[in-house]
XYZ file of C-alpha atoms in Angstrom:
429
model
C -54.667 -11.976 20.880
C -52.654 -14.685 19.162
C -53.340 -17.042 22.043
C -57.096 -16.564 21.622
C -56.888 -17.349 17.913
C -54.676 -20.393 18.477
C -57.026 -21.679 21.174
C -60.016 -21.093 18.878
C -58.357 -22.988 16.037
C -57.307 -25.863 18.297
C -60.823 -25.997 19.734
C -62.352 -26.184 16.262
C -59.867 -28.856 15.214
C -60.604 -30.970 18.297
C -64.338 -30.534 17.651
C -63.825 -31.654 14.035
C -61.885 -34.771 15.080
C -64.388 -35.668 17.802
C -67.273 -35.217 15.351
C -65.664 -37.601 12.871
C -64.949 -40.107 15.631
C -68.540 -39.879 16.893
C -69.780 -40.449 13.337
C -67.633 -43.557 13.069
C -68.808 -44.950 16.415
C -72.504 -44.231 15.861
C -72.721 -45.322 12.214
C -70.332 -48.261 12.131
C -70.228 -49.570 15.697
C -73.505 -48.769 17.413
C -75.630 -49.423 14.304
C -75.472 -52.377 11.876
C -73.045 -52.001 8.995
C -75.598 -51.970 6.202
C -72.968 -51.790 3.467
C -71.363 -54.960 4.810
C -74.765 -56.654 5.052
C -75.543 -55.706 1.441
C -72.152 -56.984 0.289
C -72.821 -60.350 2.006
C -76.201 -60.636 0.289
C -74.567 -59.794 -3.059
C -71.874 -62.397 -2.430
C -74.438 -65.048 -1.564
C -76.459 -64.204 -4.695
C -73.309 -64.410 -6.833
C -72.453 -67.863 -5.434
C -76.006 -69.035 -5.991
C -75.861 -67.819 -9.598
C -72.476 -69.468 -10.240
C -73.742 -72.712 -8.670
C -76.789 -72.791 -10.974
C -74.662 -72.086 -14.050
C -72.281 -74.854 -13.005
C -75.166 -77.299 -12.578
C -76.749 -76.413 -15.950
C -73.752 -75.677 -18.183
C -70.793 -77.158 -16.365
C -68.077 -75.906 -14.065
C -65.914 -74.508 -16.859
C -68.748 -72.259 -18.048
C -69.377 -71.121 -14.476
C -65.677 -70.336 -14.000
C -65.632 -68.413 -17.297
C -68.616 -66.320 -16.221
C -66.996 -65.663 -12.861
C -63.803 -64.512 -14.553
C -65.784 -62.138 -16.776
C -67.561 -60.781 -13.683
C -64.224 -60.211 -11.939
C -62.770 -58.442 -14.981
C -65.747 -56.103 -15.429
C -65.880 -55.227 -11.721
C -62.104 -54.603 -11.374
C -61.525 -57.689 -9.225
C -58.967 -60.457 -9.328
C -60.178 -64.050 -9.114
C -58.133 -66.711 -7.355
C -58.979 -70.395 -6.800
C -57.674 -71.763 -3.508
C -57.893 -75.259 -2.012
C -58.777 -75.878 1.610
C -55.202 -76.414 2.722
C -54.051 -72.973 1.538
C -56.924 -71.029 3.077
C -55.984 -68.342 5.614
C -56.657 -69.494 9.158
C -59.419 -66.941 9.757
C -61.238 -67.980 6.538
C -60.812 -71.650 7.324
C -62.243 -71.160 10.825
C -65.307 -69.452 9.396
C -66.120 -72.209 6.923
C -65.487 -74.924 9.533
C -68.044 -73.403 11.918
C -71.782 -73.788 11.201
C -73.591 -70.571 10.144
C -77.311 -70.119 9.643
C -77.008 -67.213 7.181
C -74.710 -67.328 4.133
C -72.662 -70.319 5.342
C -70.793 -70.606 2.013
C -69.658 -66.951 1.613
C -67.338 -64.919 3.787
C -65.921 -61.393 3.751
C -62.556 -60.915 5.417
C -61.393 -57.737 7.236
C -60.519 -56.169 3.880
C -64.041 -56.867 2.607
C -62.758 -59.445 0.075
C -65.173 -62.226 -0.901
C -64.499 -65.925 -0.270
C -66.936 -68.570 -1.728
C -67.195 -72.333 -1.463
C -67.965 -74.393 -4.552
C -70.874 -76.758 -4.504
C -68.686 -79.784 -3.740
C -66.757 -77.803 -1.081
C -63.467 -78.850 -2.642
C -62.389 -75.436 -3.938
C -62.780 -71.842 -2.820
C -63.079 -68.725 -4.960
C -61.365 -65.577 -3.721
C -62.446 -62.212 -5.227
C -60.374 -59.229 -4.163
C -59.922 -55.707 -5.487
C -57.530 -55.248 -8.365
C -55.751 -52.052 -7.317
C -53.823 -51.844 -10.575
C -56.914 -51.100 -12.658
C -57.690 -47.537 -13.649
C -61.188 -47.813 -12.225
C -59.985 -48.748 -8.738
C -57.363 -45.987 -8.763
C -60.028 -43.463 -9.757
C -62.231 -44.651 -6.864
C -59.361 -44.296 -4.354
C -58.471 -40.907 -5.767
C -62.035 -39.694 -5.381
C -62.212 -41.043 -1.823
C -59.047 -39.175 -0.913
C -60.346 -36.093 -2.690
C -63.427 -36.113 -0.466
C -61.250 -35.977 2.643
C -59.185 -33.271 1.009
C -62.304 -31.205 0.431
C -63.480 -31.791 4.011
C -60.077 -30.787 5.426
C -59.797 -27.760 3.121
C -63.321 -26.695 4.026
C -62.489 -26.982 7.720
C -59.323 -24.906 7.411
C -61.024 -22.291 5.212
C -63.918 -22.028 7.655
C -61.555 -21.813 10.646
C -59.427 -19.175 8.945
C -62.491 -17.194 7.920
C -63.926 -17.358 11.434
C -60.649 -16.225 12.991
C -60.331 -13.392 10.443
C -63.928 -12.396 11.104
C -63.377 -12.292 14.868
C -59.979 -10.606 14.518
C -61.425 -7.796 12.387
C -64.031 -7.006 15.022
C -61.823 -7.537 18.055
C -59.099 -5.301 16.589
C -61.504 -2.359 16.436
C -62.494 -2.937 20.034
C -58.836 -3.294 20.994
C -57.914 0.008 19.298
C -60.676 1.787 21.213
C -59.426 0.214 24.449
C -55.834 1.335 23.833
C -56.937 4.880 22.980
C -59.003 5.041 26.145
C -56.111 3.662 28.209
C -53.789 6.291 26.660
C -56.037 9.038 28.028
C -58.496 9.665 25.198
C -61.684 9.574 27.240
C -63.788 10.100 24.112
C -62.628 6.814 22.545
C -65.520 4.427 21.949
C -65.932 1.053 20.265
C -68.099 0.969 17.110
C -71.608 -0.329 17.763
C -72.629 -1.152 14.197
C -73.812 -4.716 13.801
C -70.944 -5.549 11.438
C -68.379 -4.391 14.025
C -69.800 -5.764 17.256
C -68.396 -8.668 19.241
C -71.658 -9.750 20.797
C -72.637 -7.160 23.410
C -69.002 -6.528 24.368
C -68.796 -3.251 22.396
C -71.848 -1.787 24.106
C -70.619 -2.970 27.506
C -67.217 -1.374 26.886
C -68.803 1.914 25.812
C -71.037 1.914 28.886
C -68.017 1.334 31.126
C -65.957 3.960 29.255
C -68.705 6.566 29.647
C -68.968 5.920 33.391
C -65.196 6.150 33.849
C -64.919 9.248 31.642
C -67.700 10.989 33.568
C -66.037 10.104 36.873
C -62.588 11.296 35.775
C -63.955 14.469 34.178
C -65.963 15.396 37.253
C -62.981 14.644 39.473
C -60.680 16.809 37.345
C -63.211 19.610 37.249
C -63.618 19.470 41.013
C -59.857 19.430 41.559
C -59.277 22.379 39.219
C -62.144 24.367 40.721
C -60.946 23.786 44.275
C -57.359 24.604 43.327
C -58.392 27.841 41.608
C -60.722 28.883 44.416
C -58.100 28.204 47.081
C -55.707 30.703 45.548
C -57.707 33.718 46.707
C -58.040 32.825 50.423
C -54.403 31.685 50.538
C -53.312 34.961 49.005
C -55.375 36.888 51.594
C -53.885 34.888 54.461
C -50.398 35.426 53.113
C -50.996 39.144 52.550
C -52.424 39.674 56.053
C -49.556 37.685 57.594
C -47.003 39.859 55.809
C -48.785 42.990 57.088
C -48.729 41.602 60.614
C -45.048 40.854 60.209
C -44.408 44.589 59.933
C -46.239 45.265 63.200
C -44.561 45.496 66.583
C -44.786 41.926 67.856
C -42.972 39.674 70.238
C -40.276 37.334 68.989
C -42.598 34.353 69.459
C -45.373 36.068 67.470
C -42.948 36.900 64.650
C -41.873 33.255 64.576
C -45.458 32.074 64.246
C -46.197 34.572 61.472
C -43.109 33.411 59.570
C -44.380 29.865 59.918
C -47.797 30.927 58.580
C -46.173 32.607 55.578
C -44.076 29.490 54.885
C -47.171 27.312 55.088
C -49.108 29.511 52.692
C -46.177 29.548 50.279
C -46.075 25.745 50.456
C -49.812 25.594 49.809
C -49.443 27.971 46.880
C -46.670 25.810 45.412
C -48.832 22.726 45.886
C -51.767 24.360 44.095
C -49.513 25.416 41.222
C -48.205 21.874 40.936
C -51.738 20.505 41.070
C -52.929 22.813 38.286
C -49.847 22.035 36.201
C -50.357 18.301 36.730
C -54.025 18.578 35.760
C -53.082 20.470 32.599
C -50.491 17.879 31.581
C -52.981 15.112 32.305
C -55.341 16.391 29.630
C -54.985 14.253 26.467
C -55.396 17.288 24.265
C -52.403 19.045 25.855
C -49.684 19.212 23.214
C -45.979 19.835 23.748
C -44.599 22.972 22.113
C -41.491 21.464 20.578
C -38.510 23.575 19.597
C -34.819 22.986 18.967
C -32.528 24.077 21.824
C -29.214 23.164 23.370
C -29.552 21.012 26.473
C -26.770 22.970 28.174
C -29.133 25.974 28.236
C -31.397 24.055 30.601
C -28.561 22.771 32.771
C -26.835 26.154 33.015
C -29.285 27.274 35.699
C -28.690 24.245 37.919
C -26.151 25.920 40.208
C -28.637 28.645 41.135
C -31.128 26.127 42.539
C -28.920 24.638 45.246
C -29.538 25.000 48.955
C -27.039 26.603 51.256
C -24.083 24.297 51.882
C -24.790 21.917 48.995
C -22.134 21.251 46.410
C -23.604 20.720 42.922
C -21.438 19.204 40.212
C -22.620 19.461 36.609
C -21.019 17.158 34.048
C -22.462 17.904 30.634
C -21.447 17.193 27.064
C -18.702 19.552 25.932
C -20.693 21.226 23.180
C -24.050 20.255 24.574
C -26.639 18.603 22.457
C -29.468 20.114 20.461
C -32.742 18.364 21.165
C -36.268 18.979 19.881
C -38.662 19.210 22.813
C -40.744 21.591 24.878
C -38.029 23.647 26.562
C -40.259 24.878 29.390
C -41.374 21.345 30.226
C -37.832 19.955 30.096
C -36.713 22.781 32.378
C -39.606 22.005 34.737
C -38.718 18.331 34.899
C -35.053 19.063 35.665
C -36.034 21.633 38.320
C -38.351 19.093 39.950
C -35.588 16.485 40.100
C -33.169 19.026 41.557
C -35.752 20.188 44.073
C -36.239 16.587 45.135
C -32.460 16.101 45.439
C -32.103 19.359 47.418
C -34.516 18.076 50.051
C -32.666 14.823 50.688
C -28.994 15.488 49.835
C -26.546 15.769 52.713
C -23.722 17.670 51.043
C -23.577 17.109 47.294
C -25.635 16.692 44.134
C -24.306 15.501 40.820
C -25.932 16.244 37.449
C -24.676 14.557 34.308
C -25.767 13.795 30.781
C -25.403 10.708 28.671
C -25.967 10.395 24.949
C -26.589 7.126 23.086
C -27.590 6.369 19.545
C -31.312 6.490 20.325
C -31.622 8.548 23.538
C -30.186 11.371 25.556
C -30.384 11.199 29.364
C -30.160 13.673 32.219
C -28.984 12.021 35.434
C -29.512 13.615 38.867
C -27.878 11.969 41.895
C -27.514 12.885 45.558
C -25.679 11.600 48.611
C -28.750 11.345 50.817
C -30.178 8.224 52.395
C -31.639 7.037 49.101
C -34.978 5.371 48.414
C -35.790 1.822 49.457
C -36.272 -0.355 46.336
C -39.716 -1.381 47.595
C -40.885 2.196 46.880
C -39.444 2.398 43.348
C -42.564 1.144 41.508
C -44.809 3.785 43.158
C -42.404 6.700 43.587
C -43.730 8.463 40.463
C -47.391 8.159 41.486
C -49.177 11.371 42.419
C -49.112 12.141 46.153
C -47.043 9.056 46.938
C -44.323 9.506 49.527
C -41.600 7.052 50.502
C -41.450 8.894 53.839
C -44.541 7.909 55.880
C -43.959 10.819 58.233
C -44.095 13.362 55.345
C -42.490 16.034 57.533
C -42.537 19.575 56.314
C -38.778 19.851 55.946
C -38.304 16.978 53.538
C -41.620 16.436 51.753
C -42.909 18.396 48.813
C -46.354 18.593 47.271
C -46.271 14.929 46.258
C -46.661 15.873 42.596
C -43.104 16.768 41.579
C -42.002 13.327 40.431
C -45.429 12.575 38.944
C -45.060 15.713 36.807
C -41.560 14.598 35.737
C -42.946 11.254 34.613
C -45.811 12.878 32.718
C -43.453 15.301 30.942
C -41.199 12.422 29.917
C -44.164 10.439 28.572
C -45.418 13.469 26.646
C -42.077 13.362 24.814
C -42.176 9.548 24.384
C -39.404 9.338 26.973
C -39.094 7.837 30.442
C -37.806 8.436 33.954
C -36.294 5.823 36.234
C -35.131 5.697 39.832
C -32.203 3.737 41.210
C -29.340 3.801 43.673
C -26.498 6.266 43.221
C -22.807 5.610 43.694
C -22.889 8.684 45.953
C -25.058 6.744 48.393
C -28.418 8.371 47.703
C -31.027 8.261 44.975
C -30.377 8.387 41.251
C -32.972 9.646 38.779
C -32.461 9.154 35.043
C -34.620 11.305 32.761
C -34.500 10.050 29.176
C -35.705 11.699 25.973
C -35.581 10.164 22.508
C -32.749 11.538 20.423
C -33.930 13.382 17.333
C -31.444 13.683 14.480
């Protein structure tokens, strides 16, 4: 957001500078400088007046009147001979001019006049030491101060105005991204950013309807599948008690295993869907982490050596015990499928967090799969064979449980040679 505001301010500033430059070019360069033309006419009239006074009342009287004029108009009068004229002034008077040949304004808009006999030159320039001139300069600078202050106040007000409206839209966007599908941007005229609020709400409604219908369909299918799977499993178990050949018994065992796997997948799917609901709240309670890890040894497969390294006295955390237990079980189940001979479970406590670390000595997970390994139904094993693949929801559930507790889960490489999963919960004093 800051970048947008900075770009807006810079854009306004550039527009302000370009506008002032365009004003200067159009008014003073493309069009005649009427103030300069008026000043030349005034200078010529002043010389004509001084010349007439000099002819009627003498040069001293004319010089006295000119001095009085200079004093009252906050100018300084200087009399210069031809030799001491600046080169630019001298060049002007040496060249013939049809209009106002005896008066000249230099680049500082100071007046130069020739006397009637062309022997002397009068130079009128601003007397900056007078109070009147200082007041004029102060007012000129004050005008630019007001223009600059007005620009900055307008820019700040515009940015504040946009920020107030954009912030409301941003809050609605973050709520929607966090899973609150009912979040909407305000559509009152004082809160809208053009038509962006209405467009966002239209998009949010379409996405919410799609997600809701998808969840409803998934839950309905999962619930409805339980009954036929149970019937298949029940009938297979009845057949298992019948007098069958060895090959038939083997096939029935395989059917029972498949139905059990399907049942586990449906349970995971329903649990995942429940956790995915924004309104699902964790039932926090205080418990010792060692209570969760005490059941680890009972989850190992035949031939696996599980080592549990926990804190001596454990650590009391405030969390949903059932969910923490589920997340640890899922990590252990994942390790059981891929470990060759050993699994190691350990805990680590820092000032802010407490972590549960599950490692195995399997083949590990290629780093290219790490960013997606916690996505639902993602498998690092493209073959997804029955012996080593689960429902595809175990790690996704672990991630969701961690996020429900404002924690995290990460995957890495273990010193044992396999995968290393670190489940972290914030430490509550």
